[in-house]
PDB file of C-alpha atoms and ligand atoms in Angstrom:
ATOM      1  CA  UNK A 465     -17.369  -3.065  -0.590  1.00  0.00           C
ATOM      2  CA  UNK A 466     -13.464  -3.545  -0.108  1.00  0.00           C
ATOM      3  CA  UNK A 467     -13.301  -6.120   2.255  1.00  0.00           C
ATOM      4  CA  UNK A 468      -9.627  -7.032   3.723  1.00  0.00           C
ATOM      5  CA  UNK A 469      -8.596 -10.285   5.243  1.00  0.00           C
ATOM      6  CA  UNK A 470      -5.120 -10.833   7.016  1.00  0.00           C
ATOM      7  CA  UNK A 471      -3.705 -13.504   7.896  1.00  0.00           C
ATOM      8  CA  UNK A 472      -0.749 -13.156  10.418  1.00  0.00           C
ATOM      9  CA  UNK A 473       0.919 -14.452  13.794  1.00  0.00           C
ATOM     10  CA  UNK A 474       0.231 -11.022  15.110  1.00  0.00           C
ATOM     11  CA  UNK A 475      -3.931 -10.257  14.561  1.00  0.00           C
ATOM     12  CA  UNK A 476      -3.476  -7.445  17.730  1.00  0.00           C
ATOM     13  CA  UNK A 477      -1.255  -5.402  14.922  1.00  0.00           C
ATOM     14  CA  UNK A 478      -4.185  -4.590  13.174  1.00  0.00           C
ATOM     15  CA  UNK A 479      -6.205  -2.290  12.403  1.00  0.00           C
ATOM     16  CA  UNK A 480      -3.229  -0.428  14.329  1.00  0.00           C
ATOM     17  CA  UNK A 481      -3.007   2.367  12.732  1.00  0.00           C
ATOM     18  CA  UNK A 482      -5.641   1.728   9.953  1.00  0.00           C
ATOM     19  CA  UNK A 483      -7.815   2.464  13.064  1.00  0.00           C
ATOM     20  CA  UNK A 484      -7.116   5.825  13.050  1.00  0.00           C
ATOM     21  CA  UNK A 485      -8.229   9.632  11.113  1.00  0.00           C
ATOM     22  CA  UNK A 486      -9.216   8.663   7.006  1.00  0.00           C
ATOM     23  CA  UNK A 487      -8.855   4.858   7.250  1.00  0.00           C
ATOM     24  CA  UNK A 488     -10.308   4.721  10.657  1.00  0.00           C
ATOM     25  CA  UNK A 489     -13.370   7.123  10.221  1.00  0.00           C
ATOM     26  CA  UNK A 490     -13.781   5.091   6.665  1.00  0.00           C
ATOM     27  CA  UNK A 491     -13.698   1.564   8.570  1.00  0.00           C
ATOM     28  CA  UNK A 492     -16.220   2.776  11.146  1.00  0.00           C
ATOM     29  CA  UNK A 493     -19.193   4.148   8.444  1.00  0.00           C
ATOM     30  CA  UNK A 494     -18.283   0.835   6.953  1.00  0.00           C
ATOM     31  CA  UNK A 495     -16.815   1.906   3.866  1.00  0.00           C
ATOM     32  CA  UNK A 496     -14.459  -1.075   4.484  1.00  0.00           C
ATOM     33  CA  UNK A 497     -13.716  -3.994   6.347  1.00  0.00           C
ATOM     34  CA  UNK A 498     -10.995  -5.480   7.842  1.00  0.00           C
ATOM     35  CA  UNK A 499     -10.792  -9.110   9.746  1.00  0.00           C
ATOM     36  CA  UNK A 500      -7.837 -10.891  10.957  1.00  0.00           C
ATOM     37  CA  UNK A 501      -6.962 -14.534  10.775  1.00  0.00           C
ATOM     38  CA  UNK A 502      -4.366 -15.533  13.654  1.00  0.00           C
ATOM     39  CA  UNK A 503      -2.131 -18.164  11.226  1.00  0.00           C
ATOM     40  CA  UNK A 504      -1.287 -20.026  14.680  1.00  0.00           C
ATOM     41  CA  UNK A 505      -5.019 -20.971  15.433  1.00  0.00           C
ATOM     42  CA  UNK A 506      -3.580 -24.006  12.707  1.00  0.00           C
ATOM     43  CA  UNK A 507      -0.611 -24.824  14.740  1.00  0.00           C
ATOM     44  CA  UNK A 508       0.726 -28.409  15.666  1.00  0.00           C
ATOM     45  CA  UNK A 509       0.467 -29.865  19.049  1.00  0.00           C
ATOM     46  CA  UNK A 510       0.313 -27.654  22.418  1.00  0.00           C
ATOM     47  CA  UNK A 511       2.658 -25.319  21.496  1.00  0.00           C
ATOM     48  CA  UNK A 512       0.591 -24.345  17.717  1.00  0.00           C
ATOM     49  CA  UNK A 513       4.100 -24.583  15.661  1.00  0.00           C
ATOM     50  CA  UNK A 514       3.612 -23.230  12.995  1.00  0.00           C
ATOM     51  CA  UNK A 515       6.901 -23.263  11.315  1.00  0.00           C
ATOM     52  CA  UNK A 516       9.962 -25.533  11.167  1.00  0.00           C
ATOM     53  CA  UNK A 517      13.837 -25.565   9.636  1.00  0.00           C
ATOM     54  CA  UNK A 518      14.650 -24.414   6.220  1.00  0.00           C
ATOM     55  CA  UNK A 519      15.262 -27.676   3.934  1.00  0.00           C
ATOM     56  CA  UNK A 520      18.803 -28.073   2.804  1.00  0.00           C
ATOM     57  CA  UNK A 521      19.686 -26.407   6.026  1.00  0.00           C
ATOM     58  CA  UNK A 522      21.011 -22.831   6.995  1.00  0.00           C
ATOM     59  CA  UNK A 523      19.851 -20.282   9.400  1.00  0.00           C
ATOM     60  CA  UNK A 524      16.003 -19.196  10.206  1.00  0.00           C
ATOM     61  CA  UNK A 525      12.741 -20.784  10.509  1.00  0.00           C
ATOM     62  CA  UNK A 526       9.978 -21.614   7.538  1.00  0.00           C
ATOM     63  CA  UNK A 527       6.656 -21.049   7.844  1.00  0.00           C
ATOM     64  CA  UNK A 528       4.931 -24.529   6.517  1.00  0.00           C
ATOM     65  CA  UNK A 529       2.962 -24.630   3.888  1.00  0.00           C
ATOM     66  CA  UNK A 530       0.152 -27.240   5.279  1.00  0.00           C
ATOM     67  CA  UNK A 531      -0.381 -24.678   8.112  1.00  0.00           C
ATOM     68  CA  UNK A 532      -0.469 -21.356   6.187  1.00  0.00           C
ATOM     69  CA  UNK A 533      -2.908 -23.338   3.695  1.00  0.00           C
ATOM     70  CA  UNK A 534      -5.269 -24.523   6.136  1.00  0.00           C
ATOM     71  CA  UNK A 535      -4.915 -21.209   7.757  1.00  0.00           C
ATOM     72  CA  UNK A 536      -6.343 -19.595   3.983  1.00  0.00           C
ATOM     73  CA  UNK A 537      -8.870 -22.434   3.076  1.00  0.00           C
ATOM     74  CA  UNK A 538     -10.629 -21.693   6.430  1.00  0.00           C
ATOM     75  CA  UNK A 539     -10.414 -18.014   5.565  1.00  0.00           C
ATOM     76  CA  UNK A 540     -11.847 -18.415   2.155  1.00  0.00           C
ATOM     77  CA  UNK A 541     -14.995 -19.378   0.377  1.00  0.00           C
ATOM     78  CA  UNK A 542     -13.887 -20.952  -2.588  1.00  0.00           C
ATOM     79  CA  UNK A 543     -15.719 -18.609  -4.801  1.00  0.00           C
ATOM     80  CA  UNK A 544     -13.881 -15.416  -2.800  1.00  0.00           C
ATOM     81  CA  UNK A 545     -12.986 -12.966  -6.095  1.00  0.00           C
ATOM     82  CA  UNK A 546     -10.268 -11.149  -4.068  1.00  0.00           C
ATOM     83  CA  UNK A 547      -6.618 -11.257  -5.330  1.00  0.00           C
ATOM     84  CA  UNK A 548      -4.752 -13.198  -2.605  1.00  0.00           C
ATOM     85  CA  UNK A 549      -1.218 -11.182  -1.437  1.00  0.00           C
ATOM     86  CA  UNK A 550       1.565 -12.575   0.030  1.00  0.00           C
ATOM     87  CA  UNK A 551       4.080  -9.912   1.081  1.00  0.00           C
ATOM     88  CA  UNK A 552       7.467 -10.576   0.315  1.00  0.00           C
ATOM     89  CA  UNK A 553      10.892  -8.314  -0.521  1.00  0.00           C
ATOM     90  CA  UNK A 554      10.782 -10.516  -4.283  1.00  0.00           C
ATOM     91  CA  UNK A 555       7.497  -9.225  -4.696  1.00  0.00           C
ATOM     92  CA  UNK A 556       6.351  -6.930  -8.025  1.00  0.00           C
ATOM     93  CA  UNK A 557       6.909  -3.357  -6.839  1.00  0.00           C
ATOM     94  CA  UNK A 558       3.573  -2.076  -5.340  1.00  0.00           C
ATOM     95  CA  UNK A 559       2.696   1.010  -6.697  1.00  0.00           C
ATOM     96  CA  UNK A 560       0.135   3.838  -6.909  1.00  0.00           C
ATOM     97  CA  UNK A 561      -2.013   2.224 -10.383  1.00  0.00           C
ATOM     98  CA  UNK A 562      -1.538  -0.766  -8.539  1.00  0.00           C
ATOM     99  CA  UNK A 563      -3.284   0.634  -5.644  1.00  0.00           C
ATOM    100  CA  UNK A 564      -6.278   2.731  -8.082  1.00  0.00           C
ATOM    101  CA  UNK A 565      -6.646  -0.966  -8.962  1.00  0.00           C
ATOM    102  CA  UNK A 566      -7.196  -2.941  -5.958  1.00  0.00           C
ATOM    103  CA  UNK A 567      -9.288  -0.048  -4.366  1.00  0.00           C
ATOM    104  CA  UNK A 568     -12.117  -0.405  -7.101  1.00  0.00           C
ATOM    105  CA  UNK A 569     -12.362  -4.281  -7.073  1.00  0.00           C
ATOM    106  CA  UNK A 570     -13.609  -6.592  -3.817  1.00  0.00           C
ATOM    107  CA  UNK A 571     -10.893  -5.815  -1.856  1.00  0.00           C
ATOM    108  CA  UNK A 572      -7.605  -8.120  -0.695  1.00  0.00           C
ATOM    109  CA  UNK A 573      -6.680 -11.364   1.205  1.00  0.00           C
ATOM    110  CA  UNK A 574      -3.039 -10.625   2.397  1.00  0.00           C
ATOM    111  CA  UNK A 575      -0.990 -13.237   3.757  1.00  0.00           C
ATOM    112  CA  UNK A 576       2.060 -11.716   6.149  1.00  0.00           C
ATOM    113  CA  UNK A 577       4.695 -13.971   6.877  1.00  0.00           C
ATOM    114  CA  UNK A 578       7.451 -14.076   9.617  1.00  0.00           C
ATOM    115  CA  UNK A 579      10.678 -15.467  10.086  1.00  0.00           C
ATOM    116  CA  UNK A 580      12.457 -16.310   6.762  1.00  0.00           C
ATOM    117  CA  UNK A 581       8.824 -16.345   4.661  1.00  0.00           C
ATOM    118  CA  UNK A 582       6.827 -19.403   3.729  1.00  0.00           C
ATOM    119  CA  UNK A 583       7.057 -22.442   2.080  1.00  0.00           C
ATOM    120  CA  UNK A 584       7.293 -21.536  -1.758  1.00  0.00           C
ATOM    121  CA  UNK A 585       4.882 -24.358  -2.751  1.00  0.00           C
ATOM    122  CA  UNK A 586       2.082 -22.583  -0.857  1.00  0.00           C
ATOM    123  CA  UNK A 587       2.180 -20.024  -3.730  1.00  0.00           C
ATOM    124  CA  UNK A 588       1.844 -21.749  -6.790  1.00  0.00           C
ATOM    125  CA  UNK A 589      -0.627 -24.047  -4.780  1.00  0.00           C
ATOM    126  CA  UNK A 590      -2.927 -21.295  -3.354  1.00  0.00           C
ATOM    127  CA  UNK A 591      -2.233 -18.839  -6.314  1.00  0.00           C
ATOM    128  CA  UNK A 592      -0.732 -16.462  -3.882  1.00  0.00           C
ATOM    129  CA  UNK A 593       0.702 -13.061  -5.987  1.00  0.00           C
ATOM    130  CA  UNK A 594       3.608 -11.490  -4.346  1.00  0.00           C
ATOM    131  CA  UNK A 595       3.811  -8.173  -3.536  1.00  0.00           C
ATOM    132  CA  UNK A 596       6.782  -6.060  -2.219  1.00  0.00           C
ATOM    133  CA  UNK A 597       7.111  -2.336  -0.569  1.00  0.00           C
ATOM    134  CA  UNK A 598      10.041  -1.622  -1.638  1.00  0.00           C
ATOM    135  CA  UNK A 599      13.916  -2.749  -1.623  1.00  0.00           C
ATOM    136  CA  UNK A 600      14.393  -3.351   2.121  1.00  0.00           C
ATOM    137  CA  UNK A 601      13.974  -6.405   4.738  1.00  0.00           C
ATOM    138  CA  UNK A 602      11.410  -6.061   6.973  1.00  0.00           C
ATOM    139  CA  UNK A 603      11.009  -8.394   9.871  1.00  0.00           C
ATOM    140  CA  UNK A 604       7.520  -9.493   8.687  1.00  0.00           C
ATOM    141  CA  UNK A 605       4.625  -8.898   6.473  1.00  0.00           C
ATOM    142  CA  UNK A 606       2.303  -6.833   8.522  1.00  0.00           C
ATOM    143  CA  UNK A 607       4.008  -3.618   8.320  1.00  0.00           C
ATOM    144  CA  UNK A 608       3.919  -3.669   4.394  1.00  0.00           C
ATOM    145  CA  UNK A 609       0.153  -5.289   4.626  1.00  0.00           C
ATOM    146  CA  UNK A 610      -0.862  -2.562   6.307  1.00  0.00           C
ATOM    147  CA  UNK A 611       1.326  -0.080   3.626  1.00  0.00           C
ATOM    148  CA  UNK A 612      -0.621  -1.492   0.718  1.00  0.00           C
ATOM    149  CA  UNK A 613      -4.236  -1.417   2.970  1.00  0.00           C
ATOM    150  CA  UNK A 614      -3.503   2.398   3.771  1.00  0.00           C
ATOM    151  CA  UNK A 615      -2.798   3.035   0.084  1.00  0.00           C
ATOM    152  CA  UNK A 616      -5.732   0.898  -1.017  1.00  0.00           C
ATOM    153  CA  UNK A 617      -8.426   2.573   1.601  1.00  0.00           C
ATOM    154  CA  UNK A 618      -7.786   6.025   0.873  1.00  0.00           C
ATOM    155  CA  UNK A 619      -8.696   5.963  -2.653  1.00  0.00           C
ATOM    156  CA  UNK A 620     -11.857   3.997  -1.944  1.00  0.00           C
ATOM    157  CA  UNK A 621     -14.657   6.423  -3.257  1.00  0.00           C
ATOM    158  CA  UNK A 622     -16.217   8.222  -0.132  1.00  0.00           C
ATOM    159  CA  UNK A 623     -13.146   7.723   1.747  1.00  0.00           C
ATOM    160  CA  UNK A 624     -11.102  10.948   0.906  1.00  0.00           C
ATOM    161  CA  UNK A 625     -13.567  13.482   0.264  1.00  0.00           C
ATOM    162  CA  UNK A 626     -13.864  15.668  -3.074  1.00  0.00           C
ATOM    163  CA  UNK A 627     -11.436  18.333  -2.633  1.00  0.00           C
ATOM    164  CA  UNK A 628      -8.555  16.199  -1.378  1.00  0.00           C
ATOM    165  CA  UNK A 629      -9.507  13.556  -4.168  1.00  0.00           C
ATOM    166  CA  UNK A 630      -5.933  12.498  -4.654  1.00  0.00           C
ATOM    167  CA  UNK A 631      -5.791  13.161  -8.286  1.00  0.00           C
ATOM    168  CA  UNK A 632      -2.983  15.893  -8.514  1.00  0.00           C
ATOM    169  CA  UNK A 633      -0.994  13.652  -5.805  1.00  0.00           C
ATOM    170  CA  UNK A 634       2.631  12.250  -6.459  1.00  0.00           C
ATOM    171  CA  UNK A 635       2.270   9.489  -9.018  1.00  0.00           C
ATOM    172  CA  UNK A 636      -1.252  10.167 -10.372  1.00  0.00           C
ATOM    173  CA  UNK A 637       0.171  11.875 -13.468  1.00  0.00           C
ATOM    174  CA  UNK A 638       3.509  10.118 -13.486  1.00  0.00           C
ATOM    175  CA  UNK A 639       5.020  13.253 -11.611  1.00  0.00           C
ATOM    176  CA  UNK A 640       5.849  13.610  -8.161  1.00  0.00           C
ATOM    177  CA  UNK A 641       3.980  16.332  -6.500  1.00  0.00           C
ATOM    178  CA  UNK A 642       4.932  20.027  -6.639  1.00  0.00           C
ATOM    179  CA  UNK A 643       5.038  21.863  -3.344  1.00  0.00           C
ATOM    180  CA  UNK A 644       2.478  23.309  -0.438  1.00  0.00           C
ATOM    181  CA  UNK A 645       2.523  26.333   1.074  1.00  0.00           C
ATOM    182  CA  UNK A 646       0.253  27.910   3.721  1.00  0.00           C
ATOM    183  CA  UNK A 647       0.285  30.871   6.095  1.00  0.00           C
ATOM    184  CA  UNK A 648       1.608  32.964   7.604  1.00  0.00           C
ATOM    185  CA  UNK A 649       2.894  34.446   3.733  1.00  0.00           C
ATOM    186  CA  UNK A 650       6.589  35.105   5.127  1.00  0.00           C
ATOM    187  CA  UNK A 651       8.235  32.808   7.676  1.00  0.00           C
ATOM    188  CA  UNK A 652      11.227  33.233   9.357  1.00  0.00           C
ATOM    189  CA  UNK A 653      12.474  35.320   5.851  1.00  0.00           C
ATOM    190  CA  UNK A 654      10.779  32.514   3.397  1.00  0.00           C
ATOM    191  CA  UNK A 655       8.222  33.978   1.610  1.00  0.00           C
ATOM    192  CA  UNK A 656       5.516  31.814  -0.553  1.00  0.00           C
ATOM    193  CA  UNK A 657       6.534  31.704  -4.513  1.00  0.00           C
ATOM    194  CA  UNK A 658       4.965  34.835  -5.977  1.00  0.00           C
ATOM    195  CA  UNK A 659       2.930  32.830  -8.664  1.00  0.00           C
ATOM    196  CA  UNK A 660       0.863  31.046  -5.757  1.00  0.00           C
ATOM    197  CA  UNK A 661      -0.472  34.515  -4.552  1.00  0.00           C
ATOM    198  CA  UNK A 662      -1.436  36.105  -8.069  1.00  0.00           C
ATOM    199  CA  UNK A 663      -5.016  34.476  -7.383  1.00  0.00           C
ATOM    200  CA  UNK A 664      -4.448  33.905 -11.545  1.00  0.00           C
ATOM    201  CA  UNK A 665      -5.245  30.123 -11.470  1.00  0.00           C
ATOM    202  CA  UNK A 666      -3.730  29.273 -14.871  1.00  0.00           C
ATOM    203  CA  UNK A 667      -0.703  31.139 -13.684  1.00  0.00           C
ATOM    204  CA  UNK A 668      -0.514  28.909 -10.765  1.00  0.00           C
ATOM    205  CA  UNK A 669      -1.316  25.490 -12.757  1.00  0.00           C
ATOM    206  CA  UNK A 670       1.672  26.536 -14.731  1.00  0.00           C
ATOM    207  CA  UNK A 671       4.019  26.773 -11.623  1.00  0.00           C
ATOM    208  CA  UNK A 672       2.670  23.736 -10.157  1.00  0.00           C
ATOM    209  CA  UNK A 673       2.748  21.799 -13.457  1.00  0.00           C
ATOM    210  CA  UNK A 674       6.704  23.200 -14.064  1.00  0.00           C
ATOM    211  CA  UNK A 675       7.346  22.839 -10.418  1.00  0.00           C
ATOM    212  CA  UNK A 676       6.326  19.012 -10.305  1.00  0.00           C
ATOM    213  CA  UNK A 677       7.983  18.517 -13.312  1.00  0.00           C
ATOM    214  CA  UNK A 678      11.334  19.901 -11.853  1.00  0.00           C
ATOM    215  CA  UNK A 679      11.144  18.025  -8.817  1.00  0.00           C
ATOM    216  CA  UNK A 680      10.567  14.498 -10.815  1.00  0.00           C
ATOM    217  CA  UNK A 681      13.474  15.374 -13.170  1.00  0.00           C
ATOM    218  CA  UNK A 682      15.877  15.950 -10.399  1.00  0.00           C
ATOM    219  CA  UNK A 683      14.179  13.209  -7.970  1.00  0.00           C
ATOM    220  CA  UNK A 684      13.136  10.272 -10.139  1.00  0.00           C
ATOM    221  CA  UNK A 685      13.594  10.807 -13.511  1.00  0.00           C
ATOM    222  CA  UNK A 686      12.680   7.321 -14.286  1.00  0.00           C
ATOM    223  CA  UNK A 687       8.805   7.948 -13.523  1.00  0.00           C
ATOM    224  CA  UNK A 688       9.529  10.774 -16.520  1.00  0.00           C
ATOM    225  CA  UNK A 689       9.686   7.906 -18.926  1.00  0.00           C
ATOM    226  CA  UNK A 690       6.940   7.260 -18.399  1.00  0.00           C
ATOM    227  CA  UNK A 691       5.090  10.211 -19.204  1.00  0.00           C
ATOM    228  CA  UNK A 692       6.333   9.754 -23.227  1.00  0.00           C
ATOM    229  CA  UNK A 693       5.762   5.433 -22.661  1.00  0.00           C
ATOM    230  CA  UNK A 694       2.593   6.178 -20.371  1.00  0.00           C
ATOM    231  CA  UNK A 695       3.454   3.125 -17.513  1.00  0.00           C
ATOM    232  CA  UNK A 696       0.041   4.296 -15.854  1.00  0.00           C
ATOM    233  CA  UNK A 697      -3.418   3.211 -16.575  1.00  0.00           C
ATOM    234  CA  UNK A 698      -4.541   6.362 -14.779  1.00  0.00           C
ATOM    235  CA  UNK A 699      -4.026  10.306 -15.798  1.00  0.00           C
ATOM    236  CA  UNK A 700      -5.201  12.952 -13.426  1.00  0.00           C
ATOM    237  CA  UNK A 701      -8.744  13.540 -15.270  1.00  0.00           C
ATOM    238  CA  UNK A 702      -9.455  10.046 -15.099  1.00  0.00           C
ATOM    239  CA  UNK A 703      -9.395   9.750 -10.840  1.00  0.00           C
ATOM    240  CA  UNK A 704     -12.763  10.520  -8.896  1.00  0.00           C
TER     241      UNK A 704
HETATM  242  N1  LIG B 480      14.359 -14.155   3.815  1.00  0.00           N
HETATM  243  C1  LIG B 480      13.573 -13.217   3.112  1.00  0.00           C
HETATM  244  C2  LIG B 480      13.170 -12.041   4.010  1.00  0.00           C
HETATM  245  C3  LIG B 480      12.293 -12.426   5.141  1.00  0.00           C
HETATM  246  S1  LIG B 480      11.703 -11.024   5.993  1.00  0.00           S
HETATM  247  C4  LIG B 480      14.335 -12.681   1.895  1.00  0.00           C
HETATM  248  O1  LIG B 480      15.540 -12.565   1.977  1.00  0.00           O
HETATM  249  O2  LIG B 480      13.701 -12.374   0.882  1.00  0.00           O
HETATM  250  C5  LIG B 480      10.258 -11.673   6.745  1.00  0.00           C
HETATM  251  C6  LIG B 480       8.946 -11.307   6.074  1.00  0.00           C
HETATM  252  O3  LIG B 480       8.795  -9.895   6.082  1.00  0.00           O
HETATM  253  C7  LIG B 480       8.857 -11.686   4.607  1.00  0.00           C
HETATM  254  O4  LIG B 480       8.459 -13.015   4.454  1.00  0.00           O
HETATM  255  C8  LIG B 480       7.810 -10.716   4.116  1.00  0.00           C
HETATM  256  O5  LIG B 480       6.525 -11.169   4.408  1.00  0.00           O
HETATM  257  C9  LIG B 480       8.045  -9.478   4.955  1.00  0.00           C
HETATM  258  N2  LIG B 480       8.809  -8.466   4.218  1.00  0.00           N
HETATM  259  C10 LIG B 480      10.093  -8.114   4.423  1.00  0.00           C
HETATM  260  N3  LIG B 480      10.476  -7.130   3.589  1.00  0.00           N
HETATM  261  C11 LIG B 480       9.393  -6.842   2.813  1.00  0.00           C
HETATM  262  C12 LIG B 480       9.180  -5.936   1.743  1.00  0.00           C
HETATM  263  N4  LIG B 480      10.120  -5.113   1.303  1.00  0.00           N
HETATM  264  N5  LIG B 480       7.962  -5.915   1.163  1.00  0.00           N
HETATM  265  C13 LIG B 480       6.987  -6.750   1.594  1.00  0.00           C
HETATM  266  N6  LIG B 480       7.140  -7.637   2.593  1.00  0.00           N
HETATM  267  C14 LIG B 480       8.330  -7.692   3.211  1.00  0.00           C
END
């Protein structure tokens, strides 16, 4: 089972949302697991610091690396298989094969830091990987920790059920996703693309593939290079 630690100054933050509709209903019939380590409980003195001034000076405060480690090694068995995250803006780009990956293994310890970020010995020494959400400063780790969890849960098998499987979702085939349309079949003047109503399903595969592909050109056409260089390890056929 995909079993998620956290370790944070903030343990009330989660499961926040995770709590709620997929992830929530999946974390209740037990289909995960989620615990949260408060990184203070290894604080110095009355006050539990837990951090202290950057070395070489400058503005902002460290988290140390002694705490943070002591914080993980009581966490931990030493045999624990999970990959251990530390979120962080330098991080390799998280991304959708990243998440297929991560949702079939044991599941994730993910270290969120505050403040300026942690000591960089702690990574090397604790074989932390670093992970980022994208190119933007947030003001701490738990919002992408829980961004990486919510992308992690939902492909869990059980989790999302058959029809909504995720396979045909942005990413999955290197393509961002074409577009949805429901009733009422003319709104406000807007009427649903012809092709969607023909009830000829190769007709509308052939919209939806052209559609996506359109999209993705005009969107991202970086993720179309990878569709010649495949950068996925996962095609739409392959996903459960
Ligand atoms: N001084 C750091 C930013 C610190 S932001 C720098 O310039 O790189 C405080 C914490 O928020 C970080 O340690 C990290 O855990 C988290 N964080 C901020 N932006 C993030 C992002 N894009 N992805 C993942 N984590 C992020």
């Amino acid at each position: 089972m995909f079993a998620a630690t956290i370790l944070t100054l903030f343990p009330s933050m989660f499961p926040g949302p995770l709590g709620f509709s997929l992830a929530g209903e999946a974390l209740e019939r037990g289909l995960w697991s989620l615990e949260t380590r408060d990184i203070r409980a290894h604080g110095l003195g009355r006050h539990r610091v837990v951090d202290d001034t950057p070395a070489g000076g400058g503005p902002g405060m460290v988290m140390r690396a002694d705490i943070v480690a002591a914080s993980l090694d009581a966490a931990l068995a030493r045999d624990d298989p999970r990959q251990r995250l530390l979120m962080s803006p330098r991080g390799a780009p998280f991304t959708q094969a990243q998440a297929r990956e991560w949702a079939a293994g044991p599941g994730l310890v993910i270290l969120c830091p505050r403040f300026e970020g942690v000591d960089e010995r702690i990574i090397e020494a604790r074989g932390l990987i670093e992970v980022s959400i994208g190119d933007y400063v947030l003001s701490g780790g738990e919002i992408a920790a829980l961004a990486v969890l919510d992308a992690c849960v939902r492909l869990i098998p059980g989790v999302m059920g058959k029809e909504e499987s995720g396979a045909d979702e942005s990413f999955e085939a290197g393509l961002l996703e074409y577009p949805h349309f429901t009733r009422p079949r003319e709104w406000e003047g807007r009427a649903i693309p012809e092709a969607l109503l023909s009830g000829d399903h190769a007709r509308v595969a052939a919209w939806r593939r052209a559609e996506a592909e359109r999209i993705t050109r005009e969107r991202r056409p970086d993720l179309l290079a990878c569709l010649i260089q495949p950068c996925f390890p996962y095609r739409t056929g392959d996903a459960n």
